[in-house]
CSV table of C-alpha atoms in Angstrom, one decimal:
chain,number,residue,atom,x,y,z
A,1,UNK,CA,-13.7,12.1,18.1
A,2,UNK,CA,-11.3,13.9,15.6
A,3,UNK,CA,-8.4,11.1,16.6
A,4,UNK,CA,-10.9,8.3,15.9
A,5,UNK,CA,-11.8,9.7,12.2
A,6,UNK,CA,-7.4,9.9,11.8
A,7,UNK,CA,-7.2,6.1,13.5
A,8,UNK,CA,-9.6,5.0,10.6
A,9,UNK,CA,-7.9,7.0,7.6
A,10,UNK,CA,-4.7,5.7,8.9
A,11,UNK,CA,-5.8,2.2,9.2
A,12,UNK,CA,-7.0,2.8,5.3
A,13,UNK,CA,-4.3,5.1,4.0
A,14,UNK,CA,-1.5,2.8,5.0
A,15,UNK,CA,-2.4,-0.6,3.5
A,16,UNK,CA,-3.2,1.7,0.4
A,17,UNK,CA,-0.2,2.7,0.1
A,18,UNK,CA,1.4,-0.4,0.4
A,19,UNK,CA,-0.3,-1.4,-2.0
A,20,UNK,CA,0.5,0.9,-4.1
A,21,UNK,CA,4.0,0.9,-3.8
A,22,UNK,CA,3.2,-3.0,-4.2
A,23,UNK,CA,2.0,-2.7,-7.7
A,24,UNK,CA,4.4,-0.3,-8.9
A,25,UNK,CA,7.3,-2.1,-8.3
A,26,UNK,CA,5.4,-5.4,-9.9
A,27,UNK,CA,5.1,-3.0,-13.2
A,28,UNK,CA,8.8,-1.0,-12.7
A,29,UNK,CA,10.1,-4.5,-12.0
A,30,UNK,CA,8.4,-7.4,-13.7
A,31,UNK,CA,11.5,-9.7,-13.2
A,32,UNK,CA,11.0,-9.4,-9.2
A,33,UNK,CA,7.4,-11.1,-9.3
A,34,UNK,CA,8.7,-13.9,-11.5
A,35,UNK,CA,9.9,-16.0,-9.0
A,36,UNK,CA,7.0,-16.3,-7.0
């Protein structure tokens, strides 16, 4: 049960911090999103 609840907060946590990490650089590093 305890490795289900981890599954799920991993499953969350790691798109979260992708994310994360996502946006930051888009506001660090404006010049990087400007070619899209």
């Amino acid at each position: 049960m305890r490795n289900l609840i981890w599954a799920g907060l991993a499953l969350i946590a790691l798109p979260a911090a992708g994310l994360g990490l996502w946006l930051r650089t888009q506001l660090e590093y404006p010049q990087y999103g400007a070619g899209r």
